[in-house]
Amino acid sequence: MEAHRISSTKPVQSLKPTKKIPLEEDTGKASDALPLPLYLTNALFFTLFFSVVYFLLSRWREKIRTSTPLHVVTFSEIIAILSFFASFIYLLGFFGIDFVQSLVFQPSPDVWIAEEEDDEVLLAKEEARKVPCGQALDCSLPPLPPAAPIVTVQKVFDEKPVTVLTEEDEEIIKSVVAGTTPSYSLESKLGDCKRAAAIRREALQRLTGKSLSGLPLDGFDYESILGQCCEMPVGYVQIPVGIAGPLLVNGREYSVPMATTEGCLVASTNRGCKAIHLSGGATSVLLKDGMTRAPCVRFGTAKRAADLKLYLEDPDNFETLSVVFNRSSRFGRLQGIKCAIAGKNLYIRFTCSTGDAMGMNMVSKGVQNVLDFLQTDFPDMDVIGISGNYCSDKKPAAVNWIEGRGKSVVCEATIKGDVVRKVLKTSVESLVELNMLKNLTGSAMAGALGGFNAHASNIVAAIYIATGQDPAQNVESSHCITMMEAVNDGKDLHISVTMPSIEVGTVGGGTQLASQSACLNLLGVKGASKETPGANSRTLATIVASAVLAGELSLMSAISAGQLVRSHMKYNRSSKDVSKAT
Ligand code: ADP
């Protein structure tokens, strides 16, 4: 059988089964304790073994001839016996294991076993192939034949488990490249998400002529994202997670996970956490908790649009509408409806609580129920779209800044004067002045919308990525006004951040993925709160705001002390020659 060795950077090449790849030991050292080349130690112990065997046998023969008892041994015989055991143990250890293995595991003559492949990994892969991907699979499609014995190896990343592509895979790769098998259908056709990703990746490399080496494929559970988090995967991007903290907020300490590639960010937030901690901690208060969705509906006249607006905003109709809305979920509870008219078009902004979910799906389902219900009394209502941008999701919009979206939080701390001096290396006075001129006046001059802060989005984005939030919602989740004031006769600093639209959840979306779930677990807010639905996501929002407070404190201090450029040069402009990094 012909075999292929596929590298992630090169097209597939035919390779004949070749002689055994030299084991690392063949050219390595015997051990740290015996730093000789292996061939020398092997020769040494071989010689020793046969020499002492010869010596002991000749001594034995001599004793028999002279009728000397066998247990009477001379010093040289003791040395010879010890050398015999030492060399025997060495040779057994070195060659014995391979010999036993070769007896137990008889290689199939037509299989090219990859030396680098770990047996357990191979077994796991074979097992995984038998398991269907889950409910999103299209079971009507006949599954492709199971993978044949392993004939090829793709070494994707470092020394870690490698992806195995089979001859059947090779045929599928060719058909994806030729366009006869759609890339998106691989998961449902194969019933193996990992294999689908490996095949798609190889096909993509061939189609584009570009290498994906460096983008890892192995070490990720592709089943967990199927039909939920990402389509047509070819690998995953690695983002380091740093920890800032302990962050003391509302009397509890949190270690805050931040996924970022921006040098300085975690260190700076960590410094802010320290200043807060030394000053007695922060207080974070949740003001509002309601996700929004605003469909756009159109009528023949502005009068009819106004009729619906009046109907929806009439308190007498709220109960009926909420019963209809709340049917969508155990957790979605309608809180209010706010309408905006543009001529004949009506934008209806529904707000509802969503338990521990960020809630976009939940609120959309409730809205759909209400629209279906309204169609009876307003048959002339034309639903233009379930989202009419008055929600407003993932776009900077005053409606979120003013009305709030998701969780609205205010967080404060009073930082002691000596902490400002010793930890933050600045003064209360210069911080207050900088905040006024930068975060308030400067942002006003720039016509900012919710951007009255130094870098809230830095902290929000890093925590969102680490904890499986929707990073696109960073747009409005980072709306923040940072206030600073000298208190206690000008000795101490009062700092607050007010963030009206933090959109977070601890169930649904990316929160259930292994890495993200681990980060939520670290914060003690993983999954649904058993005692009070919604408590976990609300706590997460207060942590986000408090971490932003820490980030604001530290960056503002660095700017006021003139440290910003210096520290960025230190942490962001590493002098390390990355091309030589191992
Ligand atoms: P989102 O609405 O944020 O997009 P999902 O659509 O995944 O998230 O909804 C969350 C799912 O989790 C729903 O099916 C809901 O019934 C379920 N769920 C279980 N426990 C909770 C909880 N405590 N809070 C909110 N949803 C929960």
XYZ file of C-alpha atoms and ligand atoms in Angstrom:
609
model
C 0.000 0.000 0.000
C 1.291 3.423 -0.879
C 1.647 5.840 1.926
C 1.651 9.598 2.142
C 3.342 11.884 4.551
C 1.532 15.170 4.535
C 3.199 18.222 5.891
C 1.050 21.163 6.787
C 3.141 23.396 4.595
C 3.561 21.312 1.487
C 1.216 19.578 -0.878
C 0.850 15.861 -0.443
C 3.771 13.889 -1.768
C 4.036 10.218 -2.389
C 6.410 8.442 -0.100
C 7.321 4.819 -0.013
C 7.518 3.104 3.325
C 11.084 3.822 4.136
C 13.475 2.434 6.631
C 12.789 3.084 10.257
C 13.296 6.683 11.234
C 16.231 6.764 13.653
C 15.102 6.956 17.217
C 16.150 10.026 19.060
C 18.223 7.805 21.381
C 20.295 6.515 18.489
C 22.103 9.759 18.273
C 21.484 11.127 21.755
C 23.264 10.849 25.053
C 22.849 7.847 27.319
C 21.677 9.977 30.206
C 22.574 13.075 32.105
C 24.524 10.937 34.547
C 26.467 9.244 31.757
C 27.017 11.932 29.161
C 28.566 9.693 26.509
C 27.171 9.163 23.031
C 24.857 6.161 23.007
C 26.874 4.136 20.558
C 29.876 4.378 22.906
C 27.948 3.332 26.038
C 26.326 0.481 24.116
C 29.742 -0.732 22.909
C 31.141 -0.368 26.419
C 28.412 -2.415 28.077
C 28.415 -5.038 25.351
C 32.170 -5.527 25.758
C 31.861 -5.545 29.529
C 29.020 -8.064 29.482
C 30.755 -10.609 27.245
C 34.135 -10.125 28.924
C 32.796 -10.835 32.413
C 30.734 -13.765 31.123
C 33.882 -15.210 29.573
C 35.865 -14.503 32.755
C 33.248 -16.022 35.102
C 32.816 -19.131 32.931
C 36.550 -19.714 32.812
C 36.767 -19.239 36.634
C 33.886 -21.696 37.030
C 35.657 -24.282 34.891
C 38.864 -23.724 36.896
C 37.008 -24.255 40.200
C 35.439 -27.476 38.972
C 38.827 -28.706 37.855
C 40.505 -27.815 41.206
C 37.455 -28.894 43.281
C 37.221 -25.398 44.838
C 33.751 -24.644 46.296
C 31.780 -22.245 44.050
C 30.834 -19.896 46.890
C 34.467 -19.123 47.656
C 35.034 -16.047 45.526
C 37.988 -13.789 45.066
C 37.862 -10.003 44.903
C 38.189 -10.031 41.107
C 35.271 -12.488 40.888
C 33.083 -10.203 43.041
C 33.905 -7.294 40.723
C 33.134 -9.491 37.718
C 29.753 -10.578 39.168
C 28.788 -6.962 39.886
C 29.858 -5.934 36.385
C 27.836 -8.807 34.965
C 24.636 -7.620 36.683
C 25.271 -3.985 35.825
C 25.816 -4.645 32.144
C 22.944 -7.139 32.061
C 20.524 -4.588 33.534
C 21.745 -1.924 31.102
C 21.357 -4.166 28.055
C 17.985 -5.454 29.209
C 16.730 -1.925 29.776
C 17.962 -0.754 26.415
C 17.079 -3.640 24.132
C 14.701 -5.756 26.158
C 11.692 -3.431 26.038
C 11.867 -3.004 22.281
C 12.212 -6.760 21.881
C 9.163 -7.535 24.022
C 7.152 -4.862 22.252
C 8.095 -6.252 18.870
C 6.764 -9.641 19.977
C 3.511 -8.254 21.366
C 2.698 -5.668 18.691
C 3.137 -7.351 15.341
C 3.042 -4.626 12.697
C 0.718 -5.144 9.770
C 2.837 -5.545 6.647
C 0.920 -2.917 4.662
C 0.662 -0.321 7.392
C 3.145 2.433 7.800
C 3.171 3.108 11.510
C 4.055 6.615 12.428
C 6.706 6.574 15.085
C 5.697 9.955 16.409
C 2.085 8.961 16.994
C 1.133 8.195 20.553
C -0.858 4.974 20.778
C -3.402 6.466 23.118
C -3.982 9.327 20.752
C -4.497 6.953 17.864
C -6.977 4.936 19.866
C -8.847 8.034 20.899
C -9.001 9.149 17.292
C -10.349 5.840 16.150
C -12.961 5.949 18.891
C -13.872 9.538 18.030
C -14.534 8.562 14.435
C -17.263 6.231 15.572
C -19.067 8.969 17.501
C -21.505 11.181 15.624
C -21.090 14.914 16.074
C -24.433 15.685 17.620
C -27.823 17.033 16.824
C -26.713 19.461 14.142
C -25.690 16.573 11.925
C -27.710 15.860 8.888
C -28.366 12.182 9.480
C -30.035 11.742 6.123
C -26.669 11.797 4.421
C -24.973 8.419 4.251
C -21.809 8.398 6.305
C -18.566 7.922 4.449
C -16.701 4.684 5.083
C -14.776 4.512 8.324
C -11.169 5.492 8.206
C -8.734 2.835 7.085
C -5.661 2.005 9.127
C -3.368 4.892 9.519
C -1.095 5.433 6.606
C -0.247 9.092 6.815
C 0.796 11.561 9.401
C 0.367 15.278 9.477
C 2.602 16.888 12.003
C 0.802 20.072 12.756
C 2.143 21.568 15.869
C 5.264 21.001 17.899
C 5.581 17.547 19.418
C 1.925 17.328 20.427
C -0.623 14.840 19.056
C -0.652 14.824 15.307
C -3.565 14.653 12.945
C -3.846 11.507 10.942
C -5.081 11.601 7.402
C -6.014 8.371 5.715
C -6.259 7.320 2.102
C -10.027 7.850 2.256
C -9.344 11.336 3.592
C -7.070 11.953 0.642
C -9.943 11.156 -1.738
C -12.261 13.523 0.138
C -9.638 16.278 0.135
C -9.395 15.915 -3.629
C -13.165 16.137 -4.021
C -13.317 19.262 -1.821
C -10.535 20.825 -3.875
C -12.390 19.878 -7.072
C -15.606 21.391 -5.713
C -17.618 18.180 -5.817
C -17.900 17.952 -2.011
C -18.905 21.227 -0.368
C -16.559 22.113 2.455
C -19.482 22.992 4.739
C -20.947 19.500 4.423
C -17.906 17.654 5.790
C -19.103 17.436 9.390
C -22.474 15.967 8.471
C -21.019 13.604 5.875
C -18.189 12.271 8.006
C -19.829 12.302 11.439
C -16.439 13.291 12.834
C -15.840 16.984 13.426
C -12.108 16.705 14.000
C -11.590 14.748 10.814
C -13.776 17.230 8.925
C -11.654 20.133 10.167
C -8.414 18.354 9.201
C -9.702 17.604 5.702
C -11.060 21.123 5.204
C -7.778 22.552 6.360
C -5.720 20.448 3.980
C -8.068 21.257 1.098
C -7.823 24.941 1.935
C -4.047 24.819 1.929
C -4.025 23.180 -1.443
C -6.600 25.556 -2.888
C -4.863 28.683 -1.655
C -1.302 27.445 -1.837
C -0.852 28.988 1.605
C 0.386 27.195 4.652
C -1.611 27.076 7.871
C 1.267 25.744 9.906
C 1.274 27.711 13.121
C -2.512 27.611 13.304
C -3.040 24.580 15.527
C -5.570 21.915 14.638
C -5.044 19.358 17.381
C -5.959 19.862 20.986
C -9.423 21.319 20.370
C -12.840 19.761 20.794
C -14.513 20.452 17.461
C -17.680 18.665 18.545
C -18.256 21.354 21.150
C -18.583 24.142 18.598
C -20.744 22.322 16.071
C -23.984 24.125 15.305
C -23.286 26.607 18.041
C -20.051 28.540 17.967
C -18.224 28.311 14.651
C -18.799 26.849 11.221
C -16.236 25.361 8.867
C -13.372 25.285 11.378
C -9.800 24.718 10.190
C -8.073 25.244 13.533
C -8.076 27.657 16.385
C -6.223 30.787 17.373
C -4.318 30.748 20.617
C -4.601 33.761 22.869
C -2.691 33.859 26.133
C -4.699 34.330 29.303
C -3.193 36.447 32.040
C -4.508 36.962 35.535
C -5.078 40.294 37.217
C -5.862 40.372 40.883
C -6.861 39.716 43.464
C -9.557 42.222 42.676
C -11.409 43.054 45.862
C -14.984 43.979 45.072
C -18.037 43.932 47.318
C -15.926 42.192 49.968
C -14.866 39.292 47.716
C -11.599 38.622 45.967
C -11.498 37.632 42.314
C -8.654 36.535 40.062
C -9.620 38.076 36.742
C -8.727 36.150 33.563
C -7.789 38.376 30.634
C -7.163 36.979 27.151
C -4.999 39.437 25.320
C -1.928 39.889 23.177
C -1.428 43.474 24.239
C 1.636 43.753 26.422
C 1.197 45.848 29.566
C -2.551 45.370 29.777
C -2.663 42.628 32.386
C 0.264 44.099 34.325
C -1.412 47.485 34.376
C -4.802 46.122 35.430
C -3.039 44.113 38.087
C -1.466 47.280 39.450
C -4.916 48.888 39.563
C -6.227 45.857 41.472
C -3.408 46.253 43.975
C -4.197 49.933 44.538
C -7.881 49.103 45.022
C -7.084 46.255 47.396
C -4.740 48.364 49.522
C -7.473 50.983 49.752
C -10.132 48.583 51.056
C -11.692 47.375 47.806
C -14.280 48.549 45.306
C -18.046 48.617 45.459
C -19.934 47.592 42.355
C -23.689 48.049 42.046
C -25.968 46.624 39.384
C -28.552 49.222 38.410
C -30.485 47.448 35.667
C -30.536 44.080 33.940
C -32.407 43.837 30.657
C -31.491 42.698 27.171
C -33.161 44.450 24.258
C -34.332 43.652 20.764
C -36.110 46.138 18.494
C -37.865 44.934 15.354
C -38.840 47.338 12.607
C -42.435 47.199 11.391
C -44.048 49.252 8.630
C -47.604 50.423 7.994
C -49.423 52.092 5.130
C -49.650 55.332 7.083
C -47.834 57.058 9.931
C -51.212 57.134 11.724
C -51.319 53.341 11.877
C -47.734 53.201 13.125
C -48.695 55.689 15.838
C -51.722 53.523 16.755
C -49.464 50.584 17.418
C -47.043 52.731 19.406
C -49.862 53.917 21.643
C -51.145 50.376 22.047
C -47.748 48.962 22.964
C -46.898 51.730 25.423
C -50.290 51.653 27.147
C -49.699 50.210 30.661
C -53.087 48.435 30.438
C -51.769 46.229 27.629
C -48.474 45.355 29.255
C -49.716 42.281 31.099
C -51.194 40.709 27.983
C -48.052 41.412 26.011
C -45.773 40.060 28.728
C -47.749 36.798 28.954
C -47.261 36.347 25.210
C -43.591 37.339 25.379
C -42.729 35.192 28.408
C -43.961 32.009 26.732
C -40.638 31.842 24.895
C -38.508 30.882 27.889
C -38.461 30.070 31.597
C -36.019 32.915 32.063
C -37.046 35.648 29.626
C -39.325 38.130 31.400
C -40.591 41.224 29.611
C -39.680 44.398 31.472
C -40.743 47.163 29.131
C -41.404 48.363 25.597
C -40.165 51.641 24.161
C -41.083 52.762 20.673
C -39.613 55.212 18.185
C -41.407 56.312 15.026
C -39.856 57.311 11.715
C -42.786 58.197 9.463
C -44.750 55.026 8.702
C -42.079 52.877 10.369
C -42.157 51.833 13.965
C -39.152 50.603 15.965
C -40.224 48.630 19.047
C -37.517 48.206 21.681
C -38.413 45.270 23.937
C -36.427 44.897 27.167
C -36.406 41.654 29.133
C -34.490 39.902 31.861
C -32.692 36.786 30.618
C -31.445 34.923 33.681
C -27.800 33.957 33.331
C -27.857 34.110 29.538
C -26.604 37.176 27.701
C -30.030 36.814 26.174
C -30.027 37.777 22.515
C -31.642 34.523 21.427
C -34.068 34.571 24.305
C -35.284 38.113 23.693
C -35.566 37.468 19.952
C -37.848 34.482 20.568
C -40.080 36.540 22.873
C -40.247 39.363 20.340
C -41.259 36.933 17.615
C -44.129 35.702 19.830
C -45.391 39.255 20.318
C -45.136 40.102 16.614
C -47.162 36.991 15.759
C -49.745 38.004 18.374
C -49.973 41.610 17.093
C -50.617 40.439 13.564
C -54.218 39.614 14.586
C -55.104 43.161 15.663
C -52.762 44.859 13.219
C -53.030 42.754 10.048
C -51.657 45.652 8.001
C -48.390 45.506 9.978
C -45.485 44.549 7.772
C -42.571 43.114 9.727
C -39.462 44.457 8.016
C -36.996 42.722 10.309
C -36.752 41.197 13.765
C -33.887 43.621 14.366
C -34.322 47.206 13.231
C -31.059 48.525 14.802
C -32.890 50.401 17.527
C -31.860 47.561 19.871
C -28.910 48.381 19.341
C -26.589 45.417 19.044
C -22.867 45.710 18.279
C -23.016 49.273 17.065
C -22.249 52.478 18.947
C -25.674 54.005 19.683
C -26.936 56.644 22.056
C -29.941 54.512 22.945
C -27.701 52.038 24.779
C -25.698 54.797 26.397
C -28.839 56.501 27.681
C -31.276 53.630 28.261
C -28.801 50.848 28.986
C -28.595 47.383 27.463
C -27.756 44.186 29.286
C -26.403 45.071 32.698
C -26.009 48.671 33.844
C -23.366 48.947 36.547
C -21.737 51.671 38.591
C -18.524 50.890 40.425
C -16.498 53.040 42.811
C -13.472 53.038 45.099
C -11.689 55.528 47.279
C -7.950 55.224 46.762
C -5.798 56.383 49.636
C -3.395 59.225 48.943
C -0.302 57.252 49.895
C -1.397 54.348 47.649
C -1.737 56.840 44.796
C 1.800 58.001 45.498
C 3.515 54.696 46.277
C 1.697 52.217 44.010
C 0.439 54.440 41.223
C 3.423 56.804 41.357
C 1.350 59.932 40.848
C -0.741 62.387 42.836
C -4.451 62.756 43.459
C -4.384 66.246 42.064
C -2.801 65.353 38.748
C -5.120 62.350 38.305
C -8.206 64.489 38.825
C -6.939 67.094 36.413
C -5.992 64.545 33.769
C -9.394 62.877 34.051
C -11.180 66.168 33.563
C -9.115 67.203 30.569
C -8.814 63.792 28.902
C -11.779 61.576 29.732
C -14.352 64.336 29.990
C -13.282 67.376 27.984
C -11.148 65.566 25.424
C -13.864 63.013 24.727
C -16.474 65.785 24.494
C -14.274 67.558 21.954
C -14.039 64.338 19.985
C -17.835 63.946 20.004
C -17.511 60.658 21.874
C -20.490 58.373 22.358
C -20.031 56.529 25.634
C -16.292 56.907 25.308
C -15.587 59.052 28.347
C -12.876 56.774 29.615
C -9.232 55.903 29.038
C -9.408 52.307 27.837
C -12.463 50.462 29.177
C -12.658 48.443 25.963
C -9.204 46.964 26.606
C -10.328 45.307 29.807
C -13.800 44.441 28.545
C -12.458 42.783 25.395
C -9.850 40.753 27.296
C -12.358 39.457 29.853
C -14.967 38.825 27.158
C -12.601 36.671 25.139
C -11.417 34.765 28.198
C -14.928 34.044 29.450
C -16.653 33.233 26.162
C -18.686 36.399 25.753
C -19.488 37.820 22.337
C -16.470 40.038 21.667
C -18.416 42.073 19.088
C -20.575 43.382 21.922
C -17.480 45.069 23.248
C -18.707 48.049 21.188
C -21.483 49.012 23.577
C -20.308 47.031 26.593
C -17.330 49.386 26.796
C -19.479 52.509 27.048
C -18.108 54.014 30.221
C -17.707 57.335 31.944
C -14.819 57.521 34.370
C -15.093 60.112 37.103
C -12.352 61.195 39.508
C -12.590 63.521 42.441
C -10.334 64.508 45.333
C -11.980 63.593 48.645
C -11.086 63.702 52.362
C -9.695 67.222 52.129
C -7.961 66.455 48.882
C -5.903 63.610 50.371
C -7.621 60.651 48.701
C -9.025 59.889 45.268
C -12.606 58.880 44.586
C -12.867 57.077 41.267
C -15.940 55.599 39.618
C -16.867 53.973 36.348
C -20.437 53.989 35.106
C -21.156 51.417 32.435
C -24.758 51.254 31.193
C -24.566 48.372 28.749
C -22.442 45.428 29.854
C -23.726 42.432 27.884
C -22.585 39.239 29.540
C -23.856 35.740 30.219
C -22.616 32.625 31.958
C -24.697 30.160 29.934
C -25.093 29.797 26.172
C -22.817 30.823 23.318
C -19.092 30.436 23.886
C -19.401 30.214 27.670
C -19.766 26.430 27.649
C -16.512 25.783 25.775
C -13.808 24.192 27.886
C -11.327 27.084 28.147
C -13.919 29.785 28.572
C -15.832 27.715 31.083
C -12.610 27.271 33.108
C -12.195 31.054 33.253
C -15.793 31.499 34.416
C -15.160 28.811 37.000
C -12.141 30.728 38.264
C -14.437 33.670 38.906
C -17.000 31.421 40.594
C -19.690 32.273 38.035
C -19.676 29.239 35.763
C -23.022 28.234 34.280
C -26.481 28.886 35.604
C -26.882 30.062 39.165
C -28.774 27.378 41.066
C -30.042 29.630 43.843
C -31.031 32.744 41.880
C -31.234 32.561 38.092
C -29.274 35.520 36.764
C -27.034 35.927 39.806
C -23.947 34.570 38.023
C -24.212 36.839 35.014
C -24.940 39.833 37.227
C -21.873 39.097 39.349
C -19.824 38.793 36.180
C -21.008 42.253 35.097
C -19.944 43.749 38.427
C -16.525 42.072 38.062
C -16.137 43.480 34.547
C -16.906 46.997 35.796
C -14.515 46.625 38.739
C -11.739 45.374 36.481
C -12.377 48.379 34.238
C -12.052 50.571 37.332
C -8.658 48.970 38.037
C -7.595 49.434 34.419
C -8.667 53.064 34.364
C -6.868 53.806 37.599
C -3.607 52.299 36.422
C -3.522 53.687 32.888
C -4.534 57.165 34.000
C -1.775 57.043 36.605
C 0.760 55.927 34.016
C -0.235 58.792 31.739
C -0.183 61.358 34.515
C 3.222 60.128 35.660
C 4.499 60.115 32.084
C 5.195 56.380 32.246
C 3.005 55.208 29.411
C 5.496 55.247 26.578
C 8.276 53.860 28.751
C 6.263 50.885 30.003
C 4.947 50.097 26.544
C 8.467 50.106 25.191
C 9.367 47.639 27.918
C 6.417 45.245 27.575
C 5.252 45.712 23.997
C 8.559 46.033 22.183
C 10.381 42.991 23.324
C 13.990 43.032 22.145
C 13.899 39.234 21.916
C 14.639 37.982 18.435
C 11.427 36.061 17.867
C 12.833 34.248 14.866
C 15.220 32.499 17.274
C 12.628 31.755 19.905
C 12.245 28.078 20.626
P -28.546 33.711 24.522
O -29.991 34.032 24.690
O -27.634 34.454 25.430
O -28.113 33.788 23.097
P -29.103 30.939 24.591
O -29.961 31.119 23.436
O -28.123 29.841 24.508
O -28.320 32.239 25.011
O -30.067 30.763 25.857
C -29.663 30.225 27.019
C -30.251 28.826 27.181
O -29.860 28.349 28.463
C -31.760 28.819 27.123
O -32.162 27.673 26.447
C -32.168 28.724 28.579
O -33.391 28.052 28.760
C -31.012 27.939 29.191
N -30.779 28.249 30.598
C -30.572 27.339 31.574
N -30.377 27.944 32.757
C -30.451 29.261 32.536
C -30.348 30.405 33.378
N -30.083 30.317 34.684
N -30.485 31.599 32.801
C -30.726 31.713 31.489
N -30.847 30.685 30.658
C -30.722 29.451 31.154
